[in-house]
mmCIF file of C-alpha atoms and ligand atoms in Angstrom:
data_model
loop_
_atom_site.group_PDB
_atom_site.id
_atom_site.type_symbol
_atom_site.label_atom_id
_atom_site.label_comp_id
_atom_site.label_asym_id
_atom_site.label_seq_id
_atom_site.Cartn_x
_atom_site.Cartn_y
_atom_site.Cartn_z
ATOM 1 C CA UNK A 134 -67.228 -11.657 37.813
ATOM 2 C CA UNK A 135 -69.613 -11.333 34.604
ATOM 3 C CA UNK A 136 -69.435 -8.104 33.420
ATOM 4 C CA UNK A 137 -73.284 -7.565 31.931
ATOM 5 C CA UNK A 138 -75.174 -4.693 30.452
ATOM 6 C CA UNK A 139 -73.678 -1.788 27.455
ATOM 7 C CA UNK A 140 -72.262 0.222 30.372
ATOM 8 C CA UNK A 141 -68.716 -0.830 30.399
ATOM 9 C CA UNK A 142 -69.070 -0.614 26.757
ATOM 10 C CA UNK A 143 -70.301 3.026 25.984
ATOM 11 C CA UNK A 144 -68.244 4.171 28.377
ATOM 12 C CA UNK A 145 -64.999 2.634 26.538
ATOM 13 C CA UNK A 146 -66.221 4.685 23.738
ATOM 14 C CA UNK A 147 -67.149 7.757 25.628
ATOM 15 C CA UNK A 148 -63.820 7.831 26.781
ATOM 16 C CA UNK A 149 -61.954 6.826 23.366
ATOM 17 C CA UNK A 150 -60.827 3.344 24.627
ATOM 18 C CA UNK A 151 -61.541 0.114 23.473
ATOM 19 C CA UNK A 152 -62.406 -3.313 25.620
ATOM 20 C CA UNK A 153 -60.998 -5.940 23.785
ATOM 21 C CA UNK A 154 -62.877 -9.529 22.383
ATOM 22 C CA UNK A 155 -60.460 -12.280 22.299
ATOM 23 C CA UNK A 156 -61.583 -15.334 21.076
ATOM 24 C CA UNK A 157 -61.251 -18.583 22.801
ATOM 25 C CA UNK A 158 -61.025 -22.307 21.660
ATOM 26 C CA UNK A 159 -60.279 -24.746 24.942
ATOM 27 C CA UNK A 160 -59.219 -24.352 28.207
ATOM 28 C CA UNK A 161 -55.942 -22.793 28.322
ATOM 29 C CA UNK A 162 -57.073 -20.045 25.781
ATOM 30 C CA UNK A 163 -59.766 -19.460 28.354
ATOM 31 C CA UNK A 164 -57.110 -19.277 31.399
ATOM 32 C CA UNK A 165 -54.752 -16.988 29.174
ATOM 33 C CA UNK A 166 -57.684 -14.471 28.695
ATOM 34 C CA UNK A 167 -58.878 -14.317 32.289
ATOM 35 C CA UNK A 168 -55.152 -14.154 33.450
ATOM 36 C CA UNK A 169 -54.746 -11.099 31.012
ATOM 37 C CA UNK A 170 -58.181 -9.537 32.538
ATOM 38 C CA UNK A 171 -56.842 -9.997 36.385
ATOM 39 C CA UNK A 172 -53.247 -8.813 35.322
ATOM 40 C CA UNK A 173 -54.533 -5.344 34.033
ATOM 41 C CA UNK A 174 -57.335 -4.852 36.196
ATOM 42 C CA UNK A 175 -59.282 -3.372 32.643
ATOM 43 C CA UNK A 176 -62.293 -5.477 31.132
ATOM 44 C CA UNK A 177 -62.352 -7.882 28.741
ATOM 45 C CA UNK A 178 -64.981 -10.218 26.369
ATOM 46 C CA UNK A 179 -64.269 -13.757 26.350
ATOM 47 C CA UNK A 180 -65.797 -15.037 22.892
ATOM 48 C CA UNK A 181 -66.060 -17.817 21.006
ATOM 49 C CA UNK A 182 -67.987 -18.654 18.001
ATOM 50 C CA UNK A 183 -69.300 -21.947 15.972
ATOM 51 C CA UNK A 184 -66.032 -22.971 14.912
ATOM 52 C CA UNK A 185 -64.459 -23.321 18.319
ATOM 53 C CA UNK A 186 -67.852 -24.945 19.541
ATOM 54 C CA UNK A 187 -67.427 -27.618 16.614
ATOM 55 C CA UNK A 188 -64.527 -28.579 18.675
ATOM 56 C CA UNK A 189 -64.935 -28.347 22.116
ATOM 57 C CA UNK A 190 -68.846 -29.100 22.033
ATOM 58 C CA UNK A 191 -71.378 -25.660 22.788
ATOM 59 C CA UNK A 192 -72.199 -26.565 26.032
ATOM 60 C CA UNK A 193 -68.625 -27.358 26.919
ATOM 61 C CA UNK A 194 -66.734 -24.219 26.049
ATOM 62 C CA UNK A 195 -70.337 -22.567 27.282
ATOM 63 C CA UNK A 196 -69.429 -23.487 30.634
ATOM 64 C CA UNK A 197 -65.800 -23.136 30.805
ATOM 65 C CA UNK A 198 -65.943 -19.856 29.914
ATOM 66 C CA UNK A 199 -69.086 -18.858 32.228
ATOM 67 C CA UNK A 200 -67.473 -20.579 34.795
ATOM 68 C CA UNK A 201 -63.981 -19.342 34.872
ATOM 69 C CA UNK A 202 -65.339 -15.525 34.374
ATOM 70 C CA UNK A 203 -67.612 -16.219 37.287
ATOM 71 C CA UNK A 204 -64.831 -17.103 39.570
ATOM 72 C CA UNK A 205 -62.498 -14.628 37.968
ATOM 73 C CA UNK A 206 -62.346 -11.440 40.178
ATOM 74 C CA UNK A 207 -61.935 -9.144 36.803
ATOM 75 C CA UNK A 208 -64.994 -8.151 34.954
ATOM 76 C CA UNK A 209 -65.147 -10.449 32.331
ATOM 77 C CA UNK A 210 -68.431 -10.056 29.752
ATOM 78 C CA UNK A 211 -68.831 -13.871 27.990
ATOM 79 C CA UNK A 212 -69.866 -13.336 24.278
ATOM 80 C CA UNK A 213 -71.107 -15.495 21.318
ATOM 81 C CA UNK A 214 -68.736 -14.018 17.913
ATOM 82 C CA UNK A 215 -70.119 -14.875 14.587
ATOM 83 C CA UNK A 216 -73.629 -15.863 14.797
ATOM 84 C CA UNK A 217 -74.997 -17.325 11.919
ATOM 85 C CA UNK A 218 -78.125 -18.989 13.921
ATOM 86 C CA UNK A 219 -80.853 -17.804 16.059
ATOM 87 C CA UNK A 220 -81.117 -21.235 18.161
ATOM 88 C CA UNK A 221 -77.509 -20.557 18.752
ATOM 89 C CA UNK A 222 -77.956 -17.227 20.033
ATOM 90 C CA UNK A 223 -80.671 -18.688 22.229
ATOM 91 C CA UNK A 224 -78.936 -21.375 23.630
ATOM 92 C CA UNK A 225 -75.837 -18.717 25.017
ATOM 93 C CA UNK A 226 -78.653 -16.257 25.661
ATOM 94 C CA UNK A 227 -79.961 -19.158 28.375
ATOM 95 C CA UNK A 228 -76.871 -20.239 29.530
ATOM 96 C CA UNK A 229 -76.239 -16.773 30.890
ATOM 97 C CA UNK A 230 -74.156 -15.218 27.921
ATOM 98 C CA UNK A 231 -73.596 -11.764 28.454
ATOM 99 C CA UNK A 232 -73.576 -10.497 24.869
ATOM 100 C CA UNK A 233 -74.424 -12.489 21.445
ATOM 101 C CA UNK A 234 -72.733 -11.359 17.544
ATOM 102 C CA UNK A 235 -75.173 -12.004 15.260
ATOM 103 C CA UNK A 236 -73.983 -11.659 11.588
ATOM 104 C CA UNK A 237 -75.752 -11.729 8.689
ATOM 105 C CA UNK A 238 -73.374 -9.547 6.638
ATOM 106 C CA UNK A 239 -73.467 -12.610 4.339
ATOM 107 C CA UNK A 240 -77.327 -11.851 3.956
ATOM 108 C CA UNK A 241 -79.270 -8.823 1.708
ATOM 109 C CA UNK A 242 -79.525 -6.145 2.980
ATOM 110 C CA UNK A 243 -83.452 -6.748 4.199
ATOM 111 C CA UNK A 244 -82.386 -10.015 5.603
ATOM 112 C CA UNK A 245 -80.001 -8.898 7.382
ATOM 113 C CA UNK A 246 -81.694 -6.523 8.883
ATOM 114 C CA UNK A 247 -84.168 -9.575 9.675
ATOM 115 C CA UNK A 248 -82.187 -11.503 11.092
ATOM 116 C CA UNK A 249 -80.407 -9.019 13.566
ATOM 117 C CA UNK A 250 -83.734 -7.750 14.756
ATOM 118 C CA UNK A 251 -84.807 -10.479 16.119
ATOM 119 C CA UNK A 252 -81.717 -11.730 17.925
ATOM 120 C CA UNK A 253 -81.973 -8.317 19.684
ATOM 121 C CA UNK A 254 -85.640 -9.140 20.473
ATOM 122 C CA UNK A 255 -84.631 -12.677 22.024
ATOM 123 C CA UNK A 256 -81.274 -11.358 23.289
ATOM 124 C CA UNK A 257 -82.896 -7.832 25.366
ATOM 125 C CA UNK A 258 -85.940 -10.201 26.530
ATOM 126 C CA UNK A 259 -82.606 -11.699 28.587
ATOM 127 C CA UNK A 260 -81.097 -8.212 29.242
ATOM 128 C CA UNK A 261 -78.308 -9.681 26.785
ATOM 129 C CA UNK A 262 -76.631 -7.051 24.047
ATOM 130 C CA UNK A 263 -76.365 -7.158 20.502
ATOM 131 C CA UNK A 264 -73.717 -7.020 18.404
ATOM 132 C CA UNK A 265 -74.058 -6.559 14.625
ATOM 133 C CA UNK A 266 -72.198 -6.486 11.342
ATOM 134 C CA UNK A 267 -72.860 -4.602 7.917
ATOM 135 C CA UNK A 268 -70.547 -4.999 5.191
ATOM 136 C CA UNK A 269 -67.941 -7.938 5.105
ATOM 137 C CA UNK A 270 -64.751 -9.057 6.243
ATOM 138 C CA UNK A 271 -62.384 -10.453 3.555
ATOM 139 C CA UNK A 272 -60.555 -13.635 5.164
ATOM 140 C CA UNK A 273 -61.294 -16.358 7.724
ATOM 141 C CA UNK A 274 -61.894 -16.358 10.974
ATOM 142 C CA UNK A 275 -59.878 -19.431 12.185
ATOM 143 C CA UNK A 276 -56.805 -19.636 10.393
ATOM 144 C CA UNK A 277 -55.290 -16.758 8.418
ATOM 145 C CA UNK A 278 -55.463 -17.556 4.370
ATOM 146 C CA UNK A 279 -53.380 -14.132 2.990
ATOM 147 C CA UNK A 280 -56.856 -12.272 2.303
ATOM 148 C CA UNK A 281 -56.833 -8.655 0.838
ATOM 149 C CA UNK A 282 -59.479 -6.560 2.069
ATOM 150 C CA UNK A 283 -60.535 -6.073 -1.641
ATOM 151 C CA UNK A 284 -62.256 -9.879 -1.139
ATOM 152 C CA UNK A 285 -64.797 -7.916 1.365
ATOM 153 C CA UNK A 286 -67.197 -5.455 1.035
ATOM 154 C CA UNK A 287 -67.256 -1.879 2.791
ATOM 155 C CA UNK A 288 -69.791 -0.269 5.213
ATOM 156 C CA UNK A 289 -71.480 2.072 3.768
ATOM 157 C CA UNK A 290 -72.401 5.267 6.524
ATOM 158 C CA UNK A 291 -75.822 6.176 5.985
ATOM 159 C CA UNK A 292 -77.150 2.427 5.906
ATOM 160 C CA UNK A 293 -75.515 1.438 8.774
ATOM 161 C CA UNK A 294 -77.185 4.437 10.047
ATOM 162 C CA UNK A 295 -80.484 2.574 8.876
ATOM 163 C CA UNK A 296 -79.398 -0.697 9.898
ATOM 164 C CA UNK A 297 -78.563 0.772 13.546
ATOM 165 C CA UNK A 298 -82.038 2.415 13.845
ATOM 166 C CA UNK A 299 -84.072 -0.474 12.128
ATOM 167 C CA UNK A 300 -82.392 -2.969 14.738
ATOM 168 C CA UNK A 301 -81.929 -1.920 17.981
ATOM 169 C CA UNK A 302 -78.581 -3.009 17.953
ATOM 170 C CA UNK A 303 -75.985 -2.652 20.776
ATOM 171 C CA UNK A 304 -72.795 -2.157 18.698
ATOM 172 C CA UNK A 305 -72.103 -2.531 14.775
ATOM 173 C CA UNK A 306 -69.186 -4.452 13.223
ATOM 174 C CA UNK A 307 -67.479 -2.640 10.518
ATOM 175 C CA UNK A 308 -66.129 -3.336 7.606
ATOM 176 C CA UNK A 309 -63.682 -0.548 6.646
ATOM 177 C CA UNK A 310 -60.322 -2.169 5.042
ATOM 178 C CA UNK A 311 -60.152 -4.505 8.023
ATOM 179 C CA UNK A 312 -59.539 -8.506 7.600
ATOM 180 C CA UNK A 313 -59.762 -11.724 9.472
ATOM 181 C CA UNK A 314 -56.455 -13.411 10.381
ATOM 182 C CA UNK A 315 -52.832 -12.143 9.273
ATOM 183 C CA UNK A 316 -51.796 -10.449 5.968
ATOM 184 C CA UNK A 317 -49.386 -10.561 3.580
ATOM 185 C CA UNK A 318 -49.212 -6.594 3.183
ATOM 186 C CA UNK A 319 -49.946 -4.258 6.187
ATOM 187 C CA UNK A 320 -53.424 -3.149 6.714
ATOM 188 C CA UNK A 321 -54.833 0.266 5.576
ATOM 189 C CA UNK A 322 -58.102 1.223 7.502
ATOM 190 C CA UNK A 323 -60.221 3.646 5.643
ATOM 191 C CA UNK A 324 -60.501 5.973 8.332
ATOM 192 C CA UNK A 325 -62.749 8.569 6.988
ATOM 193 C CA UNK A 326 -65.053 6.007 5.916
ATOM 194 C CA UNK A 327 -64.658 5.013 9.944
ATOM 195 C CA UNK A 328 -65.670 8.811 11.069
ATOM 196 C CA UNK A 329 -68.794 9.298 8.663
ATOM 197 C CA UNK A 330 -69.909 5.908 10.068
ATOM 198 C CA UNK A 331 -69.513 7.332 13.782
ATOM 199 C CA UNK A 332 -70.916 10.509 13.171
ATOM 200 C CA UNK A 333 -73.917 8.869 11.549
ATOM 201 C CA UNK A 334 -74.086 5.559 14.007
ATOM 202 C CA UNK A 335 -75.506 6.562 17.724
ATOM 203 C CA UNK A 336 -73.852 2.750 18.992
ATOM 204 C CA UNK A 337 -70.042 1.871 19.972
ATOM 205 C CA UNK A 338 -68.539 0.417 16.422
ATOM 206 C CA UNK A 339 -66.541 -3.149 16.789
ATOM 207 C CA UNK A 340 -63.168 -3.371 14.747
ATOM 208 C CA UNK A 341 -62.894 -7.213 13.748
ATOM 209 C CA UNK A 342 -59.691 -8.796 12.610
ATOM 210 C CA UNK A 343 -57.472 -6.466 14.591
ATOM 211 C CA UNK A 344 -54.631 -9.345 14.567
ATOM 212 C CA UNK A 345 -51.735 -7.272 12.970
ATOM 213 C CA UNK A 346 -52.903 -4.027 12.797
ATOM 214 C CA UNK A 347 -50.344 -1.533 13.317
ATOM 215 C CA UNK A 348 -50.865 0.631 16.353
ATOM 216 C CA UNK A 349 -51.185 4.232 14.922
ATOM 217 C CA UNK A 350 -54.034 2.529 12.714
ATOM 218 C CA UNK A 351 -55.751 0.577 15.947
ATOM 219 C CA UNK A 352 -55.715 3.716 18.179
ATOM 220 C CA UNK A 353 -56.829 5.760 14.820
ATOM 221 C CA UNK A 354 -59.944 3.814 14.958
ATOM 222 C CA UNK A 355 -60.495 3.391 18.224
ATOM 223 C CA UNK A 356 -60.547 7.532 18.391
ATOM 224 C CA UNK A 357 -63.214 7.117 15.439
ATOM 225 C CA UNK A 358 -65.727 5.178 18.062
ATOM 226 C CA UNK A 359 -64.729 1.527 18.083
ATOM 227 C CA UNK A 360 -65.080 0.618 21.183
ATOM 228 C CA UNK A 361 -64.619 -3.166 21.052
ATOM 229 C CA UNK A 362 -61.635 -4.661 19.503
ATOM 230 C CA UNK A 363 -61.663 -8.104 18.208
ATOM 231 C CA UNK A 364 -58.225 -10.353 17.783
ATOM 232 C CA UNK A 365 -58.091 -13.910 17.420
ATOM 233 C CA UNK A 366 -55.069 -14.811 15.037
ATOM 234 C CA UNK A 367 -52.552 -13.081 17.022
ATOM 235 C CA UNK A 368 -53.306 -15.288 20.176
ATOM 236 C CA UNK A 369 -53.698 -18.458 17.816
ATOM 237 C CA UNK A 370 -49.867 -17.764 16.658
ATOM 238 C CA UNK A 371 -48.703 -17.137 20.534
ATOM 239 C CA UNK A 372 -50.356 -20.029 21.365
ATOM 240 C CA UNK A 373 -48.819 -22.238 18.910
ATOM 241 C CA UNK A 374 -45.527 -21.237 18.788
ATOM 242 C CA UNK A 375 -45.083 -21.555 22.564
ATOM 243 C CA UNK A 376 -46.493 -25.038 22.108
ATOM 244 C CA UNK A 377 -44.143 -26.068 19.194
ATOM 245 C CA UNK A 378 -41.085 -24.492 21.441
ATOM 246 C CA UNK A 379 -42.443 -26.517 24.514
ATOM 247 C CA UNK A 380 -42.380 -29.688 22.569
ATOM 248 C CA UNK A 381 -39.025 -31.078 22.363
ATOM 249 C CA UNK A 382 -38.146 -30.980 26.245
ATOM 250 C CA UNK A 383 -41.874 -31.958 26.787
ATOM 251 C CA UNK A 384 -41.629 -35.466 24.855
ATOM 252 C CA UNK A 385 -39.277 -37.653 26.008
ATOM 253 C CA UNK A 386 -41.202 -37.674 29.090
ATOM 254 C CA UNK A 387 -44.752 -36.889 27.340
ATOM 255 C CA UNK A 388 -44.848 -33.866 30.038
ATOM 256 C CA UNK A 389 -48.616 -33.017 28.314
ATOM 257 C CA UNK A 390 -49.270 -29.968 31.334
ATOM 258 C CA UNK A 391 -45.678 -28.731 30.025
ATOM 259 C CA UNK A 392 -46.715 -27.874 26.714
ATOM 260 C CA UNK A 393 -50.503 -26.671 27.959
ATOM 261 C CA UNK A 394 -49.235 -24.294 30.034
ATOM 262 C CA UNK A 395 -46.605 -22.464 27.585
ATOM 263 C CA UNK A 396 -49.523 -22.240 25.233
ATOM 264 C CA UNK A 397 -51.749 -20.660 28.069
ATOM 265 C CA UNK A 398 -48.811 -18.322 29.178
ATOM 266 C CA UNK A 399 -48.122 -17.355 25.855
ATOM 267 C CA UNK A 400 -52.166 -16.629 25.156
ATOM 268 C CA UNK A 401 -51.551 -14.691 28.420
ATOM 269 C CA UNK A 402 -48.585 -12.555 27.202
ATOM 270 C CA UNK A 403 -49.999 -11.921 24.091
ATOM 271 C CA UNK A 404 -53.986 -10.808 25.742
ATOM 272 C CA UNK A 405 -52.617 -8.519 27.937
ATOM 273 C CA UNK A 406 -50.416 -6.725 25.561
ATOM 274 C CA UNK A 407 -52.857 -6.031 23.213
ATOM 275 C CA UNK A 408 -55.310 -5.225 26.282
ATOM 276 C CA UNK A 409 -52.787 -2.787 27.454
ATOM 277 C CA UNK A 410 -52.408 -0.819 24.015
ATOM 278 C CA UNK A 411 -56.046 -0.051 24.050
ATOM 279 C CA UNK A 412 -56.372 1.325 27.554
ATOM 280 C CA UNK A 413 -56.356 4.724 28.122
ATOM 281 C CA UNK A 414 -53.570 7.057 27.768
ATOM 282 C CA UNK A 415 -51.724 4.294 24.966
ATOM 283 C CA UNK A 416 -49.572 5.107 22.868
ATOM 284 C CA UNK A 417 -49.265 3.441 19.405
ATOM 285 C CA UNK A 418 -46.626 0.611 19.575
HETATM 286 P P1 13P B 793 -58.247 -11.694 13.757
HETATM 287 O O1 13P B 793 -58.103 -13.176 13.680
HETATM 288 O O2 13P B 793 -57.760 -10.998 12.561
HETATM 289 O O3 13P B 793 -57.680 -11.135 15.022
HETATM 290 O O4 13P B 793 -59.838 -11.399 13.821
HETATM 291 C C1 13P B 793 -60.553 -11.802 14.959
HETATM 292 C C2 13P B 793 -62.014 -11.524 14.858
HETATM 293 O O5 13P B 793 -62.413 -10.590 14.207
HETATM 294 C C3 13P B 793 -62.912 -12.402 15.611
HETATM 295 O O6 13P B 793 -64.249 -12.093 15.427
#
């Protein structure tokens, strides 16, 4: 079922969890996501952003997603990640999105702010919710490229506090040592940056590029108000590597569904894992 509204959302953070967004490209990364959400009975975002729809087509990977969290009987919230474009937003605002990203952390300051105010005036006309992002991510968000976070840019506390009120905004992406896709040296989150942006920020935070993190540091932020967790590389690597190990039975006989399924299986695995170590009561793996 679609999971729609903030609640599931502020109550993740009022109760120091996190719901996680995993991203999705195609059909079995869609199946591996909603088989994670049914599996451990917590909810989960479904997201994709313009990237994947370059591939698949928008209104293609629109309604495979809608349709197989629809039918799902977990609580599945449908989300738009990495919004550069309003008509974009629109367009999964009508097609009966339940949350958009918008992200103008590329933009000044002023633009961004913008920008992200009027998605949230399109997106709440729809009773849709808002994410946001202030600062930026160092790396990319579709294939890792050994990014440091010193090739992003920090939130700072007390504009994010501005940006939060001048918006309207649902839930702010962070930028706080965090990077898109794998690294070559482990992650250090700068959590006290994290908890003056929480105790200055009245919405749930979002952690981006989560692929990797060690799980002292995820749960460290996740008890500093993020709320929503997003991770895209790590299911990207399951998914491949249980295709590659598929392969050689699978072509002598060109067994295509063969190779699918391991690659949905592994996105599976790998979704409910990392669904599991941000439920409540976790412990860091
Ligand atoms: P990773 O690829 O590092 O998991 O980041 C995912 C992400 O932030 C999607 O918005």
């Amino acid at each position: 079922m679609l999971l729609r509204g903030t609640e599931a959302l502020t109550a993740a953070a009022r109760e120091g969890t996190a719901i996680p967004g995993f991203v999705a490209y195609n059909l079995e990364t869609v199946q591996g996501i909603v088989a994670a959400a049914e599996t451990s009975g917590r909810p989960i975002l479904l997201q994709a952003g313009a990237s994947a729809f370059r591939h698949t087509g928008r209104t293609a990977l629109m309604n495979l997603a809608l349709d197989a969290a629809r039918r799902s009987t977990a609580a599945l919230g449908v989300h738009l990640d990495h919004s550069r474009d309003l008509d974009e937003v629109a367009a999964c605002v009508d097609a009966g999105y339940t949350s958009v990203m918008v992200d103008g952390s590329h933009l000044p300051f002023a633009e961004n702010v913008a920008l992200t105010r009027e998605a949230v005036r399109r997106a709440h006309d729809a009773g849709v919710w808002v994410e946001a992002e202030l600062g930026a991510l160092a790396g990319d968000e579709d294939v890792s490229t050994g990014a440091t976070a010193a090739g992003g840019s920090m939130t700072d506390p007390e504009q994010a506090a501005e940006f939060t009120a001048a918006t309207g905004v649902d839930a702010l992406a962070v930028a706080v040592g965090n990077v898109h896709g794998f690294t070559a040296d482990p992650v250090r989150l700068d959590l006290d940056r994290l908890e003056r942006i929480h105790a200055l920020v009245p919405v749930p935070l979002v952690l981006h590029g989560a692929s990797g993190l060690p799980g002292e540091q995820l749960l460290g932020a996740v008890r500093r108000g993020v709320a929503k967790v997003n991770v895209n590389a790590e299911l990207r690597r399951a998914y491949l590597a249980a295709v590659a190990g598929a392969l050689p039975e699978a072509l002598p006989g060109a067994d295509t569904v063969a190779v699918w399924t391991a690659g949905r299986d592994a996105v599976a695995a790998t979704a409910l894992r990392i669904t599991e170590t941000l439920a409540p009561g976790a412990t860091p793996s």
